[in-house]
CSV table of C-alpha atoms in Angstrom, one decimal:
chain,number,residue,atom,x,y,z
Y,1,UNK,CA,109.5,91.5,93.4
Y,2,UNK,CA,111.7,90.5,95.6
Y,3,UNK,CA,111.6,86.7,94.8
Y,4,UNK,CA,112.7,88.1,91.0
Y,5,UNK,CA,115.1,85.3,89.3
Y,6,UNK,CA,117.7,88.4,88.7
Y,7,UNK,CA,117.5,89.2,92.4
Y,8,UNK,CA,117.7,85.9,93.6
Y,9,UNK,CA,120.5,85.3,92.3
Y,10,UNK,CA,122.1,87.4,94.5
Y,11,UNK,CA,121.9,85.0,97.4
Y,12,UNK,CA,124.8,83.1,96.0
Y,13,UNK,CA,127.0,86.7,97.0
Y,14,UNK,CA,130.1,85.7,98.9
Y,15,UNK,CA,129.3,88.7,101.0
Y,16,UNK,CA,125.9,89.5,102.9
Y,17,UNK,CA,123.7,91.9,101.1
Y,18,UNK,CA,121.3,94.5,103.0
Y,19,UNK,CA,118.0,94.6,101.3
Y,20,UNK,CA,115.5,97.3,102.3
Y,21,UNK,CA,112.0,95.3,102.9
Y,22,UNK,CA,109.1,97.5,104.3
Y,23,UNK,CA,106.6,94.4,104.0
Y,24,UNK,CA,106.6,91.9,106.7
Y,25,UNK,CA,106.3,88.9,104.0
Y,26,UNK,CA,109.1,90.1,102.4
Y,27,UNK,CA,111.3,89.7,105.2
Y,28,UNK,CA,110.0,86.6,106.2
Y,29,UNK,CA,110.9,85.1,102.6
Y,30,UNK,CA,114.4,86.3,102.1
Y,31,UNK,CA,115.4,85.3,105.8
Y,32,UNK,CA,114.0,81.8,105.2
Y,33,UNK,CA,115.7,81.7,101.9
Y,34,UNK,CA,118.9,82.2,103.9
Y,35,UNK,CA,121.1,83.4,101.7
Y,36,UNK,CA,123.1,86.6,100.9
Y,37,UNK,CA,120.3,89.1,100.9
Y,38,UNK,CA,119.5,90.7,103.9
Y,39,UNK,CA,116.4,92.1,104.9
Y,40,UNK,CA,115.8,95.6,106.8
Y,41,UNK,CA,112.6,96.7,107.7
Y,42,UNK,CA,113.3,99.7,105.9
Y,43,UNK,CA,111.1,101.1,103.0
Y,44,UNK,CA,110.0,104.7,101.3
Y,45,UNK,CA,108.5,106.1,104.2
Y,46,UNK,CA,111.9,105.8,106.1
Y,47,UNK,CA,113.4,108.5,104.1
Y,48,UNK,CA,111.2,111.5,103.6
Y,49,UNK,CA,112.8,114.9,104.0
Y,50,UNK,CA,110.7,116.1,107.2
Y,51,UNK,CA,112.0,120.0,106.6
Y,52,UNK,CA,110.0,119.7,103.3
Y,53,UNK,CA,107.0,117.8,104.8
Y,54,UNK,CA,105.9,119.8,107.9
Y,55,UNK,CA,103.4,121.3,110.1
Y,56,UNK,CA,102.2,124.9,108.6
Y,57,UNK,CA,99.8,125.6,111.1
Y,58,UNK,CA,96.9,125.8,108.6
Y,59,UNK,CA,93.1,125.0,109.6
Y,60,UNK,CA,92.2,121.8,108.6
Y,61,UNK,CA,89.2,122.0,106.5
Y,62,UNK,CA,90.0,118.5,104.7
Y,63,UNK,CA,88.5,115.6,106.6
Y,64,UNK,CA,90.6,113.0,104.8
Y,65,UNK,CA,93.0,113.2,101.5
Y,66,UNK,CA,94.8,110.8,99.2
Y,67,UNK,CA,97.6,111.3,97.7
Y,68,UNK,CA,97.4,108.6,94.8
Y,69,UNK,CA,97.2,108.3,91.0
Y,70,UNK,CA,95.1,107.6,88.4
Y,71,UNK,CA,96.2,103.9,88.0
Y,72,UNK,CA,93.6,101.3,88.8
Y,73,UNK,CA,95.7,99.8,91.7
Y,74,UNK,CA,95.6,102.8,94.2
Y,75,UNK,CA,91.7,102.4,93.9
Y,76,UNK,CA,90.5,105.7,93.6
Y,77,UNK,CA,86.7,105.0,93.4
Y,78,UNK,CA,86.8,102.8,96.5
Y,79,UNK,CA,88.0,106.2,98.3
Y,80,UNK,CA,85.3,108.5,96.6
Y,81,UNK,CA,83.0,105.7,97.7
Y,82,UNK,CA,83.6,106.0,101.2
Y,83,UNK,CA,84.0,109.9,100.9
Y,84,UNK,CA,79.7,109.4,99.9
Y,85,UNK,CA,78.7,106.9,102.5
Y,86,UNK,CA,79.7,109.4,105.0
Y,87,UNK,CA,78.2,112.3,103.3
Y,88,UNK,CA,75.1,110.0,103.0
Y,89,UNK,CA,75.1,110.3,106.4
Y,90,UNK,CA,74.4,113.8,106.9
Y,91,UNK,CA,78.1,114.4,108.4
Y,92,UNK,CA,79.4,117.9,106.8
Y,93,UNK,CA,82.4,116.1,105.2
Y,94,UNK,CA,85.1,117.3,102.6
Y,95,UNK,CA,88.0,115.5,101.0
Y,96,UNK,CA,91.0,116.2,98.9
Y,97,UNK,CA,92.3,113.6,96.1
Y,98,UNK,CA,96.1,114.5,94.6
Y,99,UNK,CA,96.6,112.4,92.1
Y,100,UNK,CA,99.4,112.5,89.6
Y,101,UNK,CA,99.0,112.1,86.0
Y,102,UNK,CA,100.4,108.7,86.0
Y,103,UNK,CA,97.4,106.2,84.9
Y,104,UNK,CA,95.0,105.8,82.6
Y,105,UNK,CA,91.8,106.0,85.1
Y,106,UNK,CA,91.2,110.1,85.1
Y,107,UNK,CA,88.0,110.0,82.8
Y,108,UNK,CA,86.7,106.8,85.1
Y,109,UNK,CA,88.0,108.9,88.7
Y,110,UNK,CA,86.0,112.1,87.2
Y,111,UNK,CA,82.7,109.5,85.9
Y,112,UNK,CA,82.4,108.3,89.7
Y,113,UNK,CA,82.5,112.0,91.4
Y,114,UNK,CA,79.9,112.8,89.0
Y,115,UNK,CA,78.1,109.2,89.7
Y,116,UNK,CA,78.5,110.1,93.7
Y,117,UNK,CA,77.9,113.8,93.6
Y,118,UNK,CA,80.8,114.4,95.1
Y,119,UNK,CA,81.6,117.4,93.4
Y,120,UNK,CA,81.4,120.3,96.3
Y,121,UNK,CA,83.1,117.3,98.9
Y,122,UNK,CA,86.0,116.4,97.2
Y,123,UNK,CA,88.6,118.8,95.5
Y,124,UNK,CA,91.2,117.2,92.9
Y,125,UNK,CA,94.8,118.4,92.9
Y,126,UNK,CA,96.6,117.6,89.6
Y,127,UNK,CA,100.6,117.0,89.6
Y,128,UNK,CA,101.6,119.5,92.1
Y,129,UNK,CA,105.4,119.8,93.6
Y,130,UNK,CA,106.3,118.7,97.2
Y,131,UNK,CA,105.4,122.4,98.7
Y,132,UNK,CA,102.0,121.9,97.3
Y,133,UNK,CA,101.3,118.2,98.5
Y,134,UNK,CA,102.4,119.6,102.3
Y,135,UNK,CA,99.7,122.4,101.9
Y,136,UNK,CA,96.7,120.2,100.9
Y,137,UNK,CA,98.4,117.4,103.9
Y,138,UNK,CA,98.4,119.9,106.4
Y,139,UNK,CA,94.9,120.6,105.3
Y,140,UNK,CA,93.5,117.0,106.0
Y,141,UNK,CA,92.9,115.6,109.4
Y,142,UNK,CA,94.3,112.5,108.3
Y,143,UNK,CA,95.9,110.9,104.9
Y,144,UNK,CA,94.6,107.5,103.9
Y,145,UNK,CA,95.8,104.6,101.2
Y,146,UNK,CA,93.3,102.2,100.0
Y,147,UNK,CA,95.3,100.2,97.7
Y,148,UNK,CA,95.7,96.3,98.5
Y,149,UNK,CA,98.9,95.8,97.0
Y,150,UNK,CA,101.6,97.9,95.5
Y,151,UNK,CA,105.6,99.0,96.7
Y,152,UNK,CA,106.8,100.8,99.7
Y,153,UNK,CA,104.3,104.0,99.8
Y,154,UNK,CA,105.4,107.1,100.5
Y,155,UNK,CA,102.4,109.3,101.0
Y,156,UNK,CA,101.5,107.7,104.3
Y,157,UNK,CA,104.4,109.0,106.0
Y,158,UNK,CA,105.3,112.2,104.4
Y,159,UNK,CA,101.6,113.0,105.7
Y,160,UNK,CA,102.8,111.8,109.2
Y,161,UNK,CA,105.7,114.3,109.1
Y,162,UNK,CA,103.2,116.9,108.3
Y,163,UNK,CA,101.4,115.8,111.6
Y,164,UNK,CA,98.8,114.1,109.6
Y,165,UNK,CA,98.0,110.4,111.2
Y,166,UNK,CA,97.6,107.4,108.3
Y,167,UNK,CA,94.6,105.4,107.9
Y,168,UNK,CA,95.9,101.9,106.1
Y,169,UNK,CA,93.5,99.6,104.6
Y,170,UNK,CA,94.1,96.3,106.5
Y,171,UNK,CA,94.0,94.2,103.3
Y,172,UNK,CA,97.4,96.4,102.0
Y,173,UNK,CA,100.5,94.3,101.3
Y,174,UNK,CA,103.4,96.2,101.1
Y,175,UNK,CA,103.0,98.8,103.9
Y,176,UNK,CA,104.8,98.1,107.2
Y,177,UNK,CA,101.5,97.6,109.4
Y,178,UNK,CA,103.3,98.2,112.4
Y,179,UNK,CA,104.4,101.8,111.3
Y,180,UNK,CA,100.4,102.9,112.3
Y,181,UNK,CA,99.9,103.2,115.8
Y,182,UNK,CA,98.0,104.8,118.5
Y,183,UNK,CA,100.1,107.9,117.7
Y,184,UNK,CA,100.8,107.9,114.1
Y,185,UNK,CA,97.5,106.3,112.4
Y,186,UNK,CA,95.0,103.3,112.6
Y,187,UNK,CA,95.0,100.0,110.2
Y,188,UNK,CA,90.8,99.1,109.3
Y,189,UNK,CA,88.9,97.3,107.2
Y,190,UNK,CA,87.4,99.3,104.0
Y,191,UNK,CA,83.7,98.4,106.0
Y,192,UNK,CA,85.5,100.5,108.7
Y,193,UNK,CA,86.2,103.4,106.9
Y,194,UNK,CA,83.3,105.6,106.6
Y,195,UNK,CA,82.8,106.0,110.4
Y,196,UNK,CA,86.3,106.3,111.3
Y,197,UNK,CA,87.0,109.0,108.9
Y,198,UNK,CA,84.2,110.6,110.1
Y,199,UNK,CA,85.5,110.2,113.4
Y,200,UNK,CA,89.1,111.3,113.1
Y,201,UNK,CA,87.4,114.3,110.7
Y,202,UNK,CA,85.3,115.3,114.1
Y,203,UNK,CA,88.6,115.6,116.2
Y,204,UNK,CA,87.4,112.8,118.4
Y,205,UNK,CA,90.5,110.9,118.0
Y,206,UNK,CA,94.2,112.7,118.9
Y,207,UNK,CA,97.7,111.8,117.5
Y,208,UNK,CA,101.3,112.6,117.3
Y,209,UNK,CA,101.9,112.1,114.4
Y,210,UNK,CA,105.2,114.5,113.7
Y,211,UNK,CA,106.9,114.0,117.1
Y,212,UNK,CA,106.5,109.9,116.4
Y,213,UNK,CA,107.7,110.2,112.8
Y,214,UNK,CA,110.9,112.3,114.3
Y,215,UNK,CA,111.4,109.4,116.7
Y,216,UNK,CA,110.8,106.9,114.7
Y,217,UNK,CA,111.1,107.1,110.8
Y,218,UNK,CA,112.8,110.3,109.8
Y,219,UNK,CA,116.0,109.9,107.5
Y,220,UNK,CA,118.8,110.5,110.6
Y,221,UNK,CA,117.0,107.4,112.3
Y,222,UNK,CA,117.3,105.8,109.3
Y,223,UNK,CA,120.4,105.8,109.0
Y,224,UNK,CA,121.5,104.7,112.0
Y,225,UNK,CA,119.3,101.7,111.7
Y,226,UNK,CA,121.6,101.0,108.4
Y,227,UNK,CA,124.6,101.4,110.5
Y,228,UNK,CA,123.4,98.9,113.2
Y,229,UNK,CA,122.6,96.6,110.8
Y,230,UNK,CA,126.0,96.5,109.0
Y,231,UNK,CA,127.7,96.4,112.1
Y,232,UNK,CA,125.7,93.1,113.1
Y,233,UNK,CA,126.8,92.0,109.1
Y,234,UNK,CA,130.5,93.1,108.7
Y,235,UNK,CA,131.8,92.9,112.9
Y,236,UNK,CA,135.3,93.6,111.7
Y,237,UNK,CA,134.5,97.0,110.4
Y,238,UNK,CA,133.0,98.5,113.7
Y,239,UNK,CA,134.1,101.8,114.2
Y,240,UNK,CA,133.7,103.0,110.9
Y,241,UNK,CA,132.3,106.1,110.0
Y,242,UNK,CA,128.8,107.2,110.7
Y,243,UNK,CA,126.8,107.0,107.2
Y,244,UNK,CA,126.0,110.0,105.5
Y,245,UNK,CA,121.9,110.7,105.4
Y,246,UNK,CA,120.3,110.4,102.3
Y,247,UNK,CA,116.4,111.6,101.5
Y,248,UNK,CA,114.1,111.0,98.7
Y,249,UNK,CA,113.0,114.1,96.9
Y,250,UNK,CA,111.9,112.3,95.3
Y,251,UNK,CA,114.9,110.3,93.5
Y,252,UNK,CA,117.9,110.2,96.3
Y,253,UNK,CA,120.2,112.6,97.5
Y,254,UNK,CA,121.9,113.7,100.5
Y,255,UNK,CA,120.4,115.6,103.3
Y,256,UNK,CA,123.3,117.7,103.8
Y,257,UNK,CA,123.4,120.4,101.1
Y,258,UNK,CA,127.5,120.7,101.2
Y,259,UNK,CA,127.2,116.3,100.8
Y,260,UNK,CA,125.2,116.8,97.7
Y,261,UNK,CA,128.4,118.2,95.8
Y,262,UNK,CA,130.4,115.3,96.1
Y,263,UNK,CA,127.1,113.0,95.0
Y,264,UNK,CA,127.8,114.1,91.1
Y,265,UNK,CA,131.3,113.3,91.1
Y,266,UNK,CA,131.3,109.7,92.6
Y,267,UNK,CA,128.4,108.8,90.4
Y,268,UNK,CA,130.3,110.1,87.2
Y,269,UNK,CA,133.3,107.6,88.8
Y,270,UNK,CA,131.2,105.1,89.1
Y,271,UNK,CA,129.9,105.5,85.3
Y,272,UNK,CA,133.8,105.1,84.1
Y,273,UNK,CA,134.3,102.0,85.9
Y,274,UNK,CA,131.2,100.1,84.8
Y,275,UNK,CA,131.8,101.7,81.3
Y,276,UNK,CA,135.3,100.1,81.6
Y,277,UNK,CA,134.2,96.5,82.0
Y,278,UNK,CA,133.2,95.0,79.1
Y,279,UNK,CA,133.2,92.1,80.5
Y,280,UNK,CA,130.0,93.0,82.8
Y,281,UNK,CA,127.0,91.6,81.3
Y,282,UNK,CA,125.1,94.0,83.8
Y,283,UNK,CA,126.7,97.4,82.8
Y,284,UNK,CA,124.4,98.7,80.6
Y,285,UNK,CA,121.5,98.5,83.4
Y,286,UNK,CA,123.9,100.2,85.8
Y,287,UNK,CA,124.6,102.7,83.4
Y,288,UNK,CA,121.0,103.9,83.2
Y,289,UNK,CA,120.2,103.7,86.7
Y,290,UNK,CA,123.5,106.1,87.4
Y,291,UNK,CA,123.3,108.5,84.7
Y,292,UNK,CA,120.5,110.7,86.1
Y,293,UNK,CA,122.8,111.6,88.7
Y,294,UNK,CA,125.8,112.3,87.1
Y,295,UNK,CA,125.3,115.3,84.5
Y,296,UNK,CA,127.5,113.9,82.3
Y,297,UNK,CA,128.2,110.6,81.5
Y,298,UNK,CA,131.0,108.9,79.6
Y,299,UNK,CA,130.5,108.0,75.9
Y,300,UNK,CA,129.6,104.6,75.8
Y,301,UNK,CA,128.0,104.7,72.4
Y,302,UNK,CA,130.8,102.0,71.1
Y,303,UNK,CA,129.1,99.1,73.2
């Protein structure tokens, strides 16, 4: 999406604009264009609330968990095929599949579970809340992502905060593969998945995913990364107050409880400013984006 005309048009802006871009090739594109859009290597995985996704001390009775949905992009049947191959080798292995109801592939997934004979080897959880997802992550030896291309993924990194390492498909475009380190997880080809997941499930590999995540991708760390980039882009503002830390749960909100109280009034003010600017052709889109935060948006029905 970084090559969309409505975004590329912003390259001519007078001042630099900081852009989150988890995918390396997206950052390369923006740098080569050398305009106002300045990439920073952050994505949704860098703003996980580690108070929600955290270790619970549960037994790790799942060999792997895939947090996905029923859209074909997630390639859930490919995950089921990996589980089937592990089971066919006589390895005691059970997996969890956490799916939102989004997508049209529910029947397809159910058919593949039957086809591979995995009813006793895969537990499917549908549309559970964050606390429930954290429980399943805590029960798994690792989390996986098998999509070839998607936007900035969050589930792998939620798992890391739950001290569950990630296993990422090496073909994936969208995730910052540099985040998968010997402490946090593995990048592997699809052919390597069965042996790798069986090995991790057996406890033969050890990780320190939670500690790594708190040191590297916690929201507090990410906010400081943004501050450094802003200081570089706007040296005249060095010494400005520190940024408030945000988290995505799943939508954006402030990390500190007390600061959240001012979030809605700020959003309402933005709505009022935009609704008064009749000459701005982008006001309707901005209203749609900001309205959910404001509680009671101003009346713009006459425009």
